[in-house]
XYZ file of C-alpha atoms in Angstrom:
320
model
C 0.003 0.016 0.024
C 2.838 2.398 0.961
C 4.499 1.732 -2.404
C 1.318 2.543 -4.239
C 0.977 5.841 -2.335
C 4.565 6.774 -3.172
C 3.978 5.944 -6.873
C 0.762 8.016 -6.917
C 2.608 10.930 -5.378
C 5.318 10.710 -7.954
C 2.743 10.685 -10.752
C 1.081 13.791 -9.180
C 4.481 15.598 -8.922
C 5.211 14.859 -12.506
C 1.904 16.264 -13.514
C 2.479 19.434 -11.561
C 5.882 19.884 -13.085
C 4.390 19.414 -16.519
C 1.822 21.968 -15.680
C 4.540 24.588 -14.879
C 6.082 24.198 -18.283
C 5.365 26.350 -21.337
C 3.411 23.736 -23.256
C 1.064 22.469 -20.447
C -1.930 24.884 -20.624
C -4.963 22.749 -21.397
C -4.321 19.781 -23.712
C -2.730 21.645 -26.578
C 0.968 21.538 -27.121
C 2.717 24.961 -27.400
C 4.334 25.430 -30.856
C 7.088 27.912 -31.511
C 8.334 28.813 -34.932
C 11.952 29.921 -35.077
C 12.692 31.787 -38.397
C 16.237 32.944 -38.826
C 18.243 34.655 -41.586
C 19.886 31.363 -42.459
C 20.554 27.832 -41.208
C 23.936 26.721 -42.574
C 26.529 28.744 -40.855
C 28.231 27.836 -37.548
C 26.422 30.778 -35.985
C 22.915 29.432 -36.946
C 23.812 25.932 -35.976
C 24.626 27.200 -32.472
C 21.355 29.206 -32.298
C 19.567 25.919 -33.153
C 21.423 24.083 -30.461
C 20.081 26.680 -27.975
C 16.592 26.413 -29.420
C 16.609 22.599 -29.087
C 17.884 22.704 -25.527
C 15.253 25.124 -24.376
C 12.435 23.366 -26.243
C 13.385 20.112 -24.484
C 13.480 21.866 -21.046
C 10.152 23.550 -21.581
C 8.281 20.587 -23.190
C 7.406 22.497 -26.332
C 7.586 21.964 -30.119
C 10.087 24.346 -31.863
C 10.496 24.387 -35.710
C 13.622 25.931 -37.146
C 13.665 27.360 -40.690
C 15.301 30.116 -42.689
C 15.818 31.100 -46.432
C 18.415 29.636 -48.644
C 20.391 32.850 -48.538
C 20.589 35.678 -46.008
C 19.185 38.264 -48.407
C 15.831 36.756 -49.048
C 13.419 38.670 -46.802
C 10.414 37.697 -49.097
C 11.001 34.042 -48.251
C 11.155 35.051 -44.496
C 7.774 36.820 -44.882
C 6.211 33.759 -46.463
C 7.462 31.688 -43.528
C 5.907 34.125 -41.070
C 2.666 33.986 -42.818
C 2.755 30.176 -43.028
C 3.471 29.981 -39.369
C 0.698 32.151 -38.279
C -1.770 30.219 -40.554
C -0.565 26.950 -38.936
C -1.546 28.374 -35.551
C 1.751 28.718 -33.796
C 1.737 30.302 -30.362
C 4.939 32.278 -30.842
C 7.547 33.236 -33.422
C 11.280 33.753 -32.635
C 12.589 35.860 -35.506
C 15.914 37.219 -36.843
C 15.224 39.655 -39.743
C 16.957 39.852 -42.946
C 15.532 43.382 -43.506
C 14.294 45.431 -40.542
C 11.826 47.306 -42.770
C 10.528 44.678 -45.164
C 9.436 42.256 -42.468
C 7.661 44.925 -40.373
C 4.100 44.383 -41.758
C 4.463 40.513 -41.558
C 5.562 40.681 -37.881
C 2.894 43.195 -36.937
C 0.192 41.066 -38.624
C 1.325 38.053 -36.665
C 1.119 40.033 -33.378
C -2.368 41.253 -34.313
C -3.508 37.617 -34.858
C -2.411 36.700 -31.327
C 1.180 35.450 -31.923
C 3.803 36.377 -29.523
C 6.906 37.646 -31.356
C 10.415 37.429 -29.888
C 13.247 38.990 -31.915
C 16.679 37.609 -31.760
C 20.062 38.560 -33.326
C 18.699 41.167 -35.895
C 15.624 43.133 -35.169
C 12.516 44.606 -36.972
C 11.382 48.216 -37.044
C 8.463 47.638 -34.771
C 7.446 48.248 -31.188
C 4.961 45.272 -31.094
C 7.518 42.479 -30.379
C 7.904 41.279 -26.755
C 11.653 41.657 -26.600
C 14.895 41.696 -28.487
C 17.570 39.086 -27.408
C 21.078 39.361 -28.843
C 24.330 41.311 -29.014
C 24.085 45.012 -28.345
C 25.256 45.621 -31.929
C 26.081 49.293 -31.600
C 28.414 48.573 -28.649
C 29.831 45.621 -30.534
C 30.709 47.942 -33.424
C 32.586 50.237 -30.948
C 34.292 47.064 -29.562
C 35.662 46.372 -33.106
C 37.146 49.771 -33.248
C 38.665 49.334 -29.811
C 40.157 45.956 -30.937
C 41.769 47.806 -33.978
C 43.195 50.519 -31.595
C 44.397 47.876 -29.219
C 46.149 45.861 -31.977
C 47.529 48.858 -34.022
C 47.952 51.637 -31.502
C 46.541 55.165 -31.266
C 49.520 56.913 -32.897
C 49.999 55.230 -36.181
C 47.723 56.494 -39.086
C 44.997 53.795 -39.681
C 43.324 53.619 -43.055
C 40.131 51.464 -42.768
C 38.193 49.370 -45.140
C 34.733 48.178 -44.090
C 33.023 45.168 -45.697
C 29.386 44.882 -44.568
C 26.237 43.117 -45.683
C 22.722 44.277 -46.394
C 22.473 47.927 -45.117
C 18.835 47.308 -44.076
C 19.915 44.489 -41.774
C 19.382 45.927 -38.283
C 22.508 44.220 -36.727
C 24.952 45.027 -39.564
C 23.854 48.656 -39.621
C 24.150 49.187 -35.934
C 27.591 47.539 -35.825
C 28.910 49.794 -38.594
C 27.355 52.911 -36.831
C 29.040 51.983 -33.673
C 32.328 51.451 -35.376
C 32.062 54.819 -37.183
C 31.155 56.748 -34.035
C 33.991 55.406 -32.098
C 36.389 55.937 -35.033
C 35.285 59.561 -35.225
C 36.757 60.006 -31.698
C 40.172 58.616 -32.700
C 42.404 61.211 -34.376
C 44.521 58.568 -36.213
C 41.545 56.771 -37.964
C 40.302 57.437 -41.488
C 37.556 55.301 -43.066
C 38.897 55.054 -46.689
C 36.228 52.746 -48.203
C 33.055 50.954 -47.204
C 30.884 48.494 -49.195
C 27.647 46.536 -48.649
C 27.525 43.221 -50.495
C 25.501 40.025 -50.521
C 26.004 37.991 -47.392
C 28.205 35.238 -48.668
C 31.874 34.458 -48.481
C 32.809 34.635 -52.121
C 31.125 38.020 -52.694
C 32.769 39.430 -49.554
C 36.144 38.183 -50.694
C 35.753 39.772 -54.169
C 34.735 43.019 -52.592
C 37.638 42.979 -50.252
C 40.164 42.181 -52.925
C 38.792 44.929 -55.176
C 38.931 47.368 -52.299
C 42.516 46.641 -51.483
C 43.480 46.876 -55.145
C 41.815 50.329 -55.442
C 43.055 51.480 -52.004
C 46.487 49.830 -51.332
C 47.023 52.180 -48.413
C 44.362 50.500 -46.387
C 45.979 48.771 -43.425
C 42.826 47.737 -41.548
C 39.938 45.442 -42.871
C 36.758 44.862 -40.978
C 34.099 42.196 -41.751
C 30.695 42.594 -39.980
C 29.357 38.957 -39.869
C 30.577 35.468 -40.273
C 30.485 35.464 -44.078
C 32.104 38.966 -44.378
C 34.863 37.793 -41.912
C 35.628 34.743 -44.025
C 35.708 36.929 -47.166
C 38.147 39.345 -45.601
C 40.307 36.563 -44.447
C 40.403 34.965 -47.831
C 41.168 38.300 -49.431
C 44.174 38.826 -47.073
C 45.400 35.333 -47.904
C 44.959 35.726 -51.652
C 46.777 39.024 -51.690
C 49.438 37.937 -49.258
C 48.991 40.958 -47.115
C 48.659 39.407 -43.659
C 51.833 41.220 -42.406
C 50.634 44.656 -43.403
C 46.870 44.541 -42.831
C 45.080 44.158 -39.502
C 41.925 42.254 -39.982
C 38.976 42.106 -37.602
C 35.647 40.183 -37.973
C 32.581 38.831 -36.268
C 31.698 35.300 -35.114
C 33.842 32.238 -35.307
C 34.063 28.893 -37.004
C 36.799 26.321 -37.703
C 38.016 28.370 -40.729
C 38.140 31.793 -39.044
C 39.747 30.341 -35.861
C 42.409 28.862 -38.106
C 42.897 32.239 -39.737
C 43.762 33.586 -36.301
C 46.541 31.163 -36.006
C 47.986 31.680 -39.500
C 47.664 35.464 -39.450
C 44.995 36.298 -42.011
C 42.654 37.449 -39.181
C 43.794 39.330 -36.117
C 40.701 39.523 -33.946
C 37.311 38.041 -33.774
C 34.325 39.562 -32.029
C 32.581 36.359 -30.879
C 28.944 36.465 -29.992
C 26.761 33.968 -27.954
C 24.323 32.392 -30.502
C 23.419 29.477 -28.218
C 22.065 31.957 -25.673
C 20.077 33.710 -28.384
C 18.370 30.474 -29.339
C 17.918 29.282 -25.795
C 16.594 32.582 -24.407
C 14.524 33.019 -27.452
C 12.422 29.921 -26.712
C 12.559 30.560 -22.854
C 11.207 34.072 -23.326
C 8.587 32.910 -25.857
C 7.316 30.461 -23.228
C 7.147 33.290 -20.728
C 5.215 35.460 -23.273
C 2.659 32.604 -23.971
C 2.158 32.433 -20.189
C 1.394 36.180 -20.137
C 4.549 37.062 -18.130
C 6.351 40.429 -18.485
C 9.663 40.224 -20.204
C 12.692 42.682 -20.191
C 12.575 44.888 -23.245
C 16.141 44.003 -24.362
C 18.418 41.154 -23.347
C 22.083 41.530 -24.234
C 23.869 38.213 -24.792
C 27.344 39.844 -24.766
C 30.458 39.382 -26.901
C 34.163 38.445 -26.368
C 37.188 39.614 -28.250
C 39.305 36.748 -29.341
C 42.936 37.210 -30.649
C 45.967 35.008 -31.349
C 47.248 36.011 -27.946
C 44.346 34.754 -25.901
C 42.613 32.089 -28.210
C 44.183 29.203 -26.260
C 43.172 30.510 -22.865
C 40.848 27.800 -21.200
C 37.997 30.414 -20.865
C 38.403 31.456 -24.482
C 38.431 27.786 -25.597
C 35.111 27.192 -23.915
C 33.648 30.128 -25.923
C 35.122 29.124 -29.265
C 34.133 25.440 -28.936
C 31.069 25.863 -26.715
C 28.904 23.327 -28.547
C 31.213 21.182 -30.488
């Protein structure tokens, strides 16, 4: 009899725990659609790892999709509409274009869907929160990394390689860089381009920039693909000794470039936290809880000098 009472109590406890999870209101399961800029880079794979971990913890279903390229806002808008029509409870979204997805996002909210923005925002006030890097501050951090590496006395001729200028995070990063650079008497931004968000296009743009402006001694890439493009351009031109290269994010290739000298510093974000907190806060929103307006997931500056430190290794290989 005692064992039956214990078993019954265990079942009751399990039910109570289940009732405390995001997907336990009534009998319907909570469904969250995660729609990102892409799915193939190391950055997005780590976002997905965070999504999967949080979905498991919260007992919810989370789908994960994105367009074939990181320029296709029309595909993203179709994905939003399809998710709303399918009856999802929440959408976790990273926008290709902060303006072009405004109407789709706001239509979703008006139809009762909770919207959580991660990584790159939308020009709307209807989302529950933004979770990701403080991109303006991250842009300033890039400039600080350049000054730390090159010094504040030597004339610095800067070339910027950025992606879609309507992408909220890329725009904010560049603005932060420019504002900090304006405070430094030895910095001149010689050239800046916006190109399609893929490695080959970024490489060709960086090579062309260096050939047109051979006096450039600092190159900056503002996302994972731009960073690889800059690194490959430095390698192709054989200018690793004369050009200081800084980029965003990390993968096996860009980490290797730190070792071999094509890249000098990486601004590493925390994509796992973006995915994990995106699901966690979507659950809170579905429950009707108040959420902080902005959640900063922080960045770390990684260089050849610190890349083998144990704490940095944990960041670089957090989810391998």
